[in-house]
């Protein structure tokens, strides 16, 4: 009993850290300004339509939930960090749609079995630390024959390389936690979902990001707005040399990935895995 209670306390502490990480900075503005199209891509791939009940897991400020609501679905946007909901409610109101917003842990969703026609996540569930638990919940709350749709950054793509770049400067991960970009590996996702799903379709695509004038502008934008990057910088805040090294490494990452031909700012292509499946049964 003591061991179980200790594990529960450790998990609560871990989730509290995750919530705090995403509450800092300004992820809603980053999602709206840098990757505004991705949610709609996932909604279209899932075939969301009027009359369906849809759950967005790790919804943030509604990058996918709002397009699903615009398609006429009855949508629940769930996230561990409810601080992100205010921006989402504002955007939903501006676009004239209503949806529900509910605080929820992706590894222990507060919904009934087979409650939703479509369960989706756009660069959200990938940040749950225990991948198998989260995958099990995605399947559990989806009705038999319903759709599970995922859009996640790949390990070899730009954001996957960004996490690899930050790793030497980050605090060590807690025991059992898995790297987020693994959700962008098709074999990993297939193994997580297993024989509980059928008709798996996976495709690697890219999104073009051309809003940063320089590699340094990309770095500074993420230092200011992106929770994981902010957390890594906080971890080394007392070490000016390591901070300067991370500054260089992140700018070099963008410089190496720059596809511009000169004079037009920094142009990046960020790779993601788009995956859809049907719940078996």
mmCIF file of C-alpha atoms in Angstrom:
data_model
loop_
_atom_site.group_PDB
_atom_site.id
_atom_site.type_symbol
_atom_site.label_atom_id
_atom_site.label_comp_id
_atom_site.label_asym_id
_atom_site.label_seq_id
_atom_site.Cartn_x
_atom_site.Cartn_y
_atom_site.Cartn_z
ATOM 1 C CA UNK A 1 0.000 0.000 0.000
ATOM 2 C CA UNK A 2 2.843 2.389 0.798
ATOM 3 C CA UNK A 3 4.471 1.735 -2.569
ATOM 4 C CA UNK A 4 1.181 2.333 -4.396
ATOM 5 C CA UNK A 5 0.553 5.568 -2.497
ATOM 6 C CA UNK A 6 4.098 6.726 -3.246
ATOM 7 C CA UNK A 7 3.588 6.010 -6.942
ATOM 8 C CA UNK A 8 0.318 7.953 -6.898
ATOM 9 C CA UNK A 9 1.950 10.904 -5.200
ATOM 10 C CA UNK A 10 4.809 10.837 -7.693
ATOM 11 C CA UNK A 11 2.364 10.788 -10.595
ATOM 12 C CA UNK A 12 0.405 13.715 -9.158
ATOM 13 C CA UNK A 13 3.632 15.666 -8.755
ATOM 14 C CA UNK A 14 4.644 14.856 -12.338
ATOM 15 C CA UNK A 15 1.284 15.972 -13.725
ATOM 16 C CA UNK A 16 1.478 19.169 -11.675
ATOM 17 C CA UNK A 17 4.848 19.908 -13.302
ATOM 18 C CA UNK A 18 3.415 19.247 -16.756
ATOM 19 C CA UNK A 19 0.483 21.549 -16.098
ATOM 20 C CA UNK A 20 2.806 24.297 -14.871
ATOM 21 C CA UNK A 21 5.096 23.834 -17.878
ATOM 22 C CA UNK A 22 2.304 24.432 -20.392
ATOM 23 C CA UNK A 23 0.745 27.253 -18.364
ATOM 24 C CA UNK A 24 3.897 29.358 -18.681
ATOM 25 C CA UNK A 25 4.761 31.313 -21.779
ATOM 26 C CA UNK A 26 2.008 31.707 -24.369
ATOM 27 C CA UNK A 27 1.257 28.479 -26.194
ATOM 28 C CA UNK A 28 -2.107 29.736 -27.536
ATOM 29 C CA UNK A 29 -0.405 32.520 -29.497
ATOM 30 C CA UNK A 30 2.265 30.113 -30.782
ATOM 31 C CA UNK A 31 -0.371 27.643 -32.007
ATOM 32 C CA UNK A 32 -2.365 30.424 -33.656
ATOM 33 C CA UNK A 33 0.585 32.191 -35.260
ATOM 34 C CA UNK A 34 2.951 29.357 -36.217
ATOM 35 C CA UNK A 35 0.848 26.222 -36.862
ATOM 36 C CA UNK A 36 -2.727 27.477 -37.343
ATOM 37 C CA UNK A 37 -3.561 25.000 -40.127
ATOM 38 C CA UNK A 38 -2.686 21.725 -38.391
ATOM 39 C CA UNK A 39 -5.911 21.281 -36.428
ATOM 40 C CA UNK A 40 -8.038 21.581 -39.544
ATOM 41 C CA UNK A 41 -5.789 19.074 -41.340
ATOM 42 C CA UNK A 42 -6.469 16.505 -38.617
ATOM 43 C CA UNK A 43 -10.202 17.219 -38.517
ATOM 44 C CA UNK A 44 -10.456 16.704 -42.277
ATOM 45 C CA UNK A 45 -8.431 13.478 -42.130
ATOM 46 C CA UNK A 46 -10.803 12.132 -39.464
ATOM 47 C CA UNK A 47 -13.865 12.975 -41.535
ATOM 48 C CA UNK A 48 -15.494 14.910 -38.695
ATOM 49 C CA UNK A 49 -19.027 15.932 -39.575
ATOM 50 C CA UNK A 50 -22.220 17.328 -38.137
ATOM 51 C CA UNK A 51 -23.887 15.277 -35.458
ATOM 52 C CA UNK A 52 -20.759 13.481 -34.274
ATOM 53 C CA UNK A 53 -19.513 13.604 -30.700
ATOM 54 C CA UNK A 54 -15.810 14.461 -30.736
ATOM 55 C CA UNK A 55 -13.145 14.512 -28.030
ATOM 56 C CA UNK A 56 -9.931 16.491 -28.485
ATOM 57 C CA UNK A 57 -7.250 15.189 -26.085
ATOM 58 C CA UNK A 58 -4.497 17.639 -25.154
ATOM 59 C CA UNK A 59 -6.564 20.295 -26.881
ATOM 60 C CA UNK A 60 -4.656 23.307 -25.588
ATOM 61 C CA UNK A 61 -6.494 26.358 -26.836
ATOM 62 C CA UNK A 62 -8.531 24.376 -29.366
ATOM 63 C CA UNK A 63 -6.367 24.223 -32.484
ATOM 64 C CA UNK A 64 -8.267 21.079 -33.557
ATOM 65 C CA UNK A 65 -11.349 21.300 -31.318
ATOM 66 C CA UNK A 66 -12.548 24.565 -32.855
ATOM 67 C CA UNK A 67 -12.309 23.315 -36.480
ATOM 68 C CA UNK A 68 -14.210 20.184 -35.366
ATOM 69 C CA UNK A 69 -16.946 22.384 -33.908
ATOM 70 C CA UNK A 70 -17.008 24.435 -37.104
ATOM 71 C CA UNK A 71 -17.659 21.150 -38.950
ATOM 72 C CA UNK A 72 -20.840 20.810 -36.887
ATOM 73 C CA UNK A 73 -19.676 18.268 -34.314
ATOM 74 C CA UNK A 74 -20.509 18.256 -30.594
ATOM 75 C CA UNK A 75 -16.992 18.791 -29.238
ATOM 76 C CA UNK A 76 -15.280 18.398 -25.883
ATOM 77 C CA UNK A 77 -11.848 20.031 -25.679
ATOM 78 C CA UNK A 78 -9.869 18.420 -22.849
ATOM 79 C CA UNK A 79 -6.467 19.327 -21.477
ATOM 80 C CA UNK A 80 -4.381 18.916 -18.338
ATOM 81 C CA UNK A 81 -3.753 22.690 -18.370
ATOM 82 C CA UNK A 82 -7.054 24.588 -18.169
ATOM 83 C CA UNK A 83 -5.160 27.887 -18.191
ATOM 84 C CA UNK A 84 -5.072 27.438 -21.978
ATOM 85 C CA UNK A 85 -8.862 27.400 -22.298
ATOM 86 C CA UNK A 86 -9.473 31.140 -21.969
ATOM 87 C CA UNK A 87 -7.785 31.880 -25.290
ATOM 88 C CA UNK A 88 -9.690 29.008 -26.895
ATOM 89 C CA UNK A 89 -13.045 30.237 -25.631
ATOM 90 C CA UNK A 90 -12.288 33.675 -27.027
ATOM 91 C CA UNK A 91 -11.425 32.318 -30.488
ATOM 92 C CA UNK A 92 -14.446 30.016 -30.500
ATOM 93 C CA UNK A 93 -16.674 32.964 -29.658
ATOM 94 C CA UNK A 94 -15.154 35.034 -32.446
ATOM 95 C CA UNK A 95 -15.857 32.206 -34.890
ATOM 96 C CA UNK A 96 -19.390 31.698 -33.625
ATOM 97 C CA UNK A 97 -19.140 28.123 -32.325
ATOM 98 C CA UNK A 98 -19.753 26.540 -28.950
ATOM 99 C CA UNK A 99 -17.899 23.613 -27.428
ATOM 100 C CA UNK A 100 -17.201 22.203 -23.982
ATOM 101 C CA UNK A 101 -13.868 22.714 -22.229
ATOM 102 C CA UNK A 102 -12.855 20.204 -19.559
ATOM 103 C CA UNK A 103 -9.717 19.731 -17.517
ATOM 104 C CA UNK A 104 -8.543 16.147 -18.030
ATOM 105 C CA UNK A 105 -5.458 13.957 -17.731
ATOM 106 C CA UNK A 106 -4.849 12.135 -21.016
ATOM 107 C CA UNK A 107 -3.757 9.067 -19.043
ATOM 108 C CA UNK A 108 -6.996 8.944 -17.004
ATOM 109 C CA UNK A 109 -9.749 10.553 -19.046
ATOM 110 C CA UNK A 110 -12.922 11.367 -17.065
ATOM 111 C CA UNK A 111 -15.247 10.005 -19.737
ATOM 112 C CA UNK A 112 -17.203 6.803 -20.181
ATOM 113 C CA UNK A 113 -16.278 3.864 -22.379
ATOM 114 C CA UNK A 114 -17.177 4.274 -26.066
ATOM 115 C CA UNK A 115 -18.536 7.787 -25.459
ATOM 116 C CA UNK A 116 -17.197 9.476 -28.604
ATOM 117 C CA UNK A 117 -17.490 8.943 -32.355
ATOM 118 C CA UNK A 118 -14.079 10.523 -32.951
ATOM 119 C CA UNK A 119 -11.153 10.914 -30.562
ATOM 120 C CA UNK A 120 -8.344 13.085 -31.859
ATOM 121 C CA UNK A 121 -5.218 14.884 -30.705
ATOM 122 C CA UNK A 122 -3.097 17.478 -32.513
ATOM 123 C CA UNK A 123 0.427 17.639 -31.020
ATOM 124 C CA UNK A 124 -1.196 17.152 -27.623
ATOM 125 C CA UNK A 125 -1.341 13.584 -26.324
ATOM 126 C CA UNK A 126 2.274 13.119 -27.426
ATOM 127 C CA UNK A 127 3.329 15.058 -24.310
ATOM 128 C CA UNK A 128 1.655 12.653 -21.885
ATOM 129 C CA UNK A 129 4.618 10.933 -20.197
ATOM 130 C CA UNK A 130 3.288 7.355 -20.221
ATOM 131 C CA UNK A 131 2.468 6.541 -23.814
ATOM 132 C CA UNK A 132 0.738 3.195 -23.362
ATOM 133 C CA UNK A 133 -1.610 4.539 -20.715
ATOM 134 C CA UNK A 134 -2.580 7.470 -22.914
ATOM 135 C CA UNK A 135 -3.088 5.261 -25.963
ATOM 136 C CA UNK A 136 -5.304 2.939 -23.938
ATOM 137 C CA UNK A 137 -7.491 5.873 -22.940
ATOM 138 C CA UNK A 138 -7.821 7.104 -26.535
ATOM 139 C CA UNK A 139 -9.149 3.695 -27.531
ATOM 140 C CA UNK A 140 -11.339 3.212 -24.455
ATOM 141 C CA UNK A 141 -13.413 6.365 -24.914
ATOM 142 C CA UNK A 142 -13.892 5.842 -28.676
ATOM 143 C CA UNK A 143 -16.923 3.811 -29.762
ATOM 144 C CA UNK A 144 -16.380 0.611 -31.786
ATOM 145 C CA UNK A 145 -16.079 1.637 -35.415
ATOM 146 C CA UNK A 146 -15.228 5.183 -34.405
ATOM 147 C CA UNK A 147 -12.170 7.125 -35.522
ATOM 148 C CA UNK A 148 -8.962 7.829 -33.637
ATOM 149 C CA UNK A 149 -6.880 10.564 -35.252
ATOM 150 C CA UNK A 150 -3.413 11.750 -34.284
ATOM 151 C CA UNK A 151 -1.081 14.432 -35.571
ATOM 152 C CA UNK A 152 2.343 14.412 -33.910
ATOM 153 C CA UNK A 153 5.839 15.749 -34.551
ATOM 154 C CA UNK A 154 8.257 13.107 -35.848
ATOM 155 C CA UNK A 155 11.572 12.285 -34.136
ATOM 156 C CA UNK A 156 13.572 13.088 -37.283
ATOM 157 C CA UNK A 157 11.647 16.263 -38.128
ATOM 158 C CA UNK A 158 12.486 19.786 -37.014
ATOM 159 C CA UNK A 159 10.609 19.749 -33.692
ATOM 160 C CA UNK A 160 11.917 16.271 -32.902
ATOM 161 C CA UNK A 161 15.438 17.579 -33.494
ATOM 162 C CA UNK A 162 14.655 20.595 -31.334
ATOM 163 C CA UNK A 163 13.804 18.309 -28.416
ATOM 164 C CA UNK A 164 17.017 16.363 -29.037
ATOM 165 C CA UNK A 165 18.918 19.660 -29.031
ATOM 166 C CA UNK A 166 17.406 20.695 -25.706
ATOM 167 C CA UNK A 167 17.801 17.292 -24.014
ATOM 168 C CA UNK A 168 21.393 17.773 -22.738
ATOM 169 C CA UNK A 169 20.289 20.974 -20.990
ATOM 170 C CA UNK A 170 17.025 19.626 -19.564
ATOM 171 C CA UNK A 171 16.426 18.060 -16.156
ATOM 172 C CA UNK A 172 16.419 14.243 -16.291
ATOM 173 C CA UNK A 173 13.031 12.758 -17.189
ATOM 174 C CA UNK A 174 11.142 10.952 -14.421
ATOM 175 C CA UNK A 175 11.294 7.149 -14.403
ATOM 176 C CA UNK A 176 9.034 5.613 -17.025
ATOM 177 C CA UNK A 177 8.476 8.797 -19.002
ATOM 178 C CA UNK A 178 8.941 8.456 -22.758
ATOM 179 C CA UNK A 179 10.091 11.114 -25.258
ATOM 180 C CA UNK A 180 7.168 12.973 -26.888
ATOM 181 C CA UNK A 181 8.409 12.648 -30.502
ATOM 182 C CA UNK A 182 8.080 8.856 -30.329
ATOM 183 C CA UNK A 183 4.383 9.490 -31.049
ATOM 184 C CA UNK A 184 5.547 10.635 -34.483
ATOM 185 C CA UNK A 185 7.029 7.212 -35.256
ATOM 186 C CA UNK A 186 4.537 5.028 -37.137
ATOM 187 C CA UNK A 187 5.789 1.745 -35.676
ATOM 188 C CA UNK A 188 5.533 3.145 -32.151
ATOM 189 C CA UNK A 189 1.955 4.333 -32.671
ATOM 190 C CA UNK A 190 0.917 1.029 -34.239
ATOM 191 C CA UNK A 191 2.400 -0.838 -31.277
ATOM 192 C CA UNK A 192 0.622 1.441 -28.787
ATOM 193 C CA UNK A 193 -2.785 0.960 -30.411
ATOM 194 C CA UNK A 194 -2.209 -2.714 -31.187
ATOM 195 C CA UNK A 195 -5.055 -4.985 -32.262
ATOM 196 C CA UNK A 196 -7.625 -2.723 -30.634
ATOM 197 C CA UNK A 197 -7.778 -0.762 -33.900
ATOM 198 C CA UNK A 198 -8.083 -1.519 -37.607
ATOM 199 C CA UNK A 199 -7.625 0.404 -40.865
ATOM 200 C CA UNK A 200 -4.535 2.260 -39.668
ATOM 201 C CA UNK A 201 -3.392 4.923 -42.104
ATOM 202 C CA UNK A 202 -0.205 6.870 -41.492
ATOM 203 C CA UNK A 203 1.457 9.540 -43.581
ATOM 204 C CA UNK A 204 4.394 11.828 -42.955
ATOM 205 C CA UNK A 205 3.752 15.407 -44.016
ATOM 206 C CA UNK A 206 5.296 18.814 -43.403
ATOM 207 C CA UNK A 207 4.011 22.240 -42.482
ATOM 208 C CA UNK A 208 5.820 25.302 -43.825
ATOM 209 C CA UNK A 209 6.846 27.860 -41.190
ATOM 210 C CA UNK A 210 8.052 31.178 -42.587
ATOM 211 C CA UNK A 211 7.160 33.744 -39.917
ATOM 212 C CA UNK A 212 10.701 34.119 -38.446
ATOM 213 C CA UNK A 213 13.048 36.650 -39.977
ATOM 214 C CA UNK A 214 16.189 35.009 -38.588
ATOM 215 C CA UNK A 215 17.202 31.795 -36.791
ATOM 216 C CA UNK A 216 17.698 33.895 -33.670
ATOM 217 C CA UNK A 217 14.135 35.198 -33.964
ATOM 218 C CA UNK A 218 12.873 31.603 -33.958
ATOM 219 C CA UNK A 219 14.929 30.838 -30.859
ATOM 220 C CA UNK A 220 13.772 33.917 -28.970
ATOM 221 C CA UNK A 221 10.135 33.300 -29.878
ATOM 222 C CA UNK A 222 10.271 29.801 -28.419
ATOM 223 C CA UNK A 223 12.200 31.015 -25.357
ATOM 224 C CA UNK A 224 9.346 33.415 -24.648
ATOM 225 C CA UNK A 225 6.298 31.309 -25.516
ATOM 226 C CA UNK A 226 6.921 27.540 -25.580
ATOM 227 C CA UNK A 227 6.606 25.822 -22.213
ATOM 228 C CA UNK A 228 9.151 23.017 -22.790
ATOM 229 C CA UNK A 229 11.777 25.484 -24.015
ATOM 230 C CA UNK A 230 11.128 27.866 -21.133
ATOM 231 C CA UNK A 231 11.500 24.962 -18.696
ATOM 232 C CA UNK A 232 14.860 23.942 -20.142
ATOM 233 C CA UNK A 233 16.196 27.491 -19.894
ATOM 234 C CA UNK A 234 15.029 27.691 -16.294
ATOM 235 C CA UNK A 235 16.957 24.501 -15.560
ATOM 236 C CA UNK A 236 20.239 26.141 -16.600
ATOM 237 C CA UNK A 237 19.440 29.709 -15.537
ATOM 238 C CA UNK A 238 22.335 29.775 -13.063
ATOM 239 C CA UNK A 239 24.899 28.758 -15.691
ATOM 240 C CA UNK A 240 25.617 31.547 -18.206
ATOM 241 C CA UNK A 241 27.917 29.364 -20.301
ATOM 242 C CA UNK A 242 25.334 26.615 -20.783
ATOM 243 C CA UNK A 243 22.642 29.207 -21.457
ATOM 244 C CA UNK A 244 24.805 30.748 -24.177
ATOM 245 C CA UNK A 245 25.504 27.293 -25.590
ATOM 246 C CA UNK A 246 21.792 26.484 -25.812
ATOM 247 C CA UNK A 247 21.207 29.878 -27.436
ATOM 248 C CA UNK A 248 23.736 28.939 -30.103
ATOM 249 C CA UNK A 249 22.433 25.402 -30.539
ATOM 250 C CA UNK A 250 18.805 26.455 -31.093
ATOM 251 C CA UNK A 251 19.772 29.202 -33.529
ATOM 252 C CA UNK A 252 22.033 26.753 -35.381
ATOM 253 C CA UNK A 253 19.169 24.260 -35.576
ATOM 254 C CA UNK A 254 17.018 26.816 -37.378
ATOM 255 C CA UNK A 255 19.963 27.935 -39.505
ATOM 256 C CA UNK A 256 20.649 24.356 -40.618
ATOM 257 C CA UNK A 257 16.982 23.829 -41.434
ATOM 258 C CA UNK A 258 16.524 27.116 -43.303
ATOM 259 C CA UNK A 259 15.251 26.500 -46.839
ATOM 260 C CA UNK A 260 15.239 30.145 -47.914
ATOM 261 C CA UNK A 261 17.373 31.270 -50.804
ATOM 262 C CA UNK A 262 18.337 34.518 -49.119
ATOM 263 C CA UNK A 263 16.605 37.789 -48.426
ATOM 264 C CA UNK A 264 13.238 36.330 -47.513
ATOM 265 C CA UNK A 265 13.602 35.452 -43.874
ATOM 266 C CA UNK A 266 13.932 31.953 -42.427
ATOM 267 C CA UNK A 267 11.859 29.198 -44.061
ATOM 268 C CA UNK A 268 11.407 25.913 -42.219
ATOM 269 C CA UNK A 269 9.558 22.678 -42.952
ATOM 270 C CA UNK A 270 8.345 20.882 -39.816
ATOM 271 C CA UNK A 271 7.558 17.204 -40.302
ATOM 272 C CA UNK A 272 4.644 15.460 -38.593
ATOM 273 C CA UNK A 273 2.939 12.070 -38.698
ATOM 274 C CA UNK A 274 -0.761 12.072 -39.561
ATOM 275 C CA UNK A 275 -2.369 8.847 -38.396
ATOM 276 C CA UNK A 276 -5.984 7.665 -38.397
ATOM 277 C CA UNK A 277 -7.473 4.347 -37.290
ATOM 278 C CA UNK A 278 -10.812 2.699 -36.520
ATOM 279 C CA UNK A 279 -11.547 1.201 -33.140
ATOM 280 C CA UNK A 280 -12.065 -2.512 -33.547
ATOM 281 C CA UNK A 281 -15.165 -4.282 -32.327
#
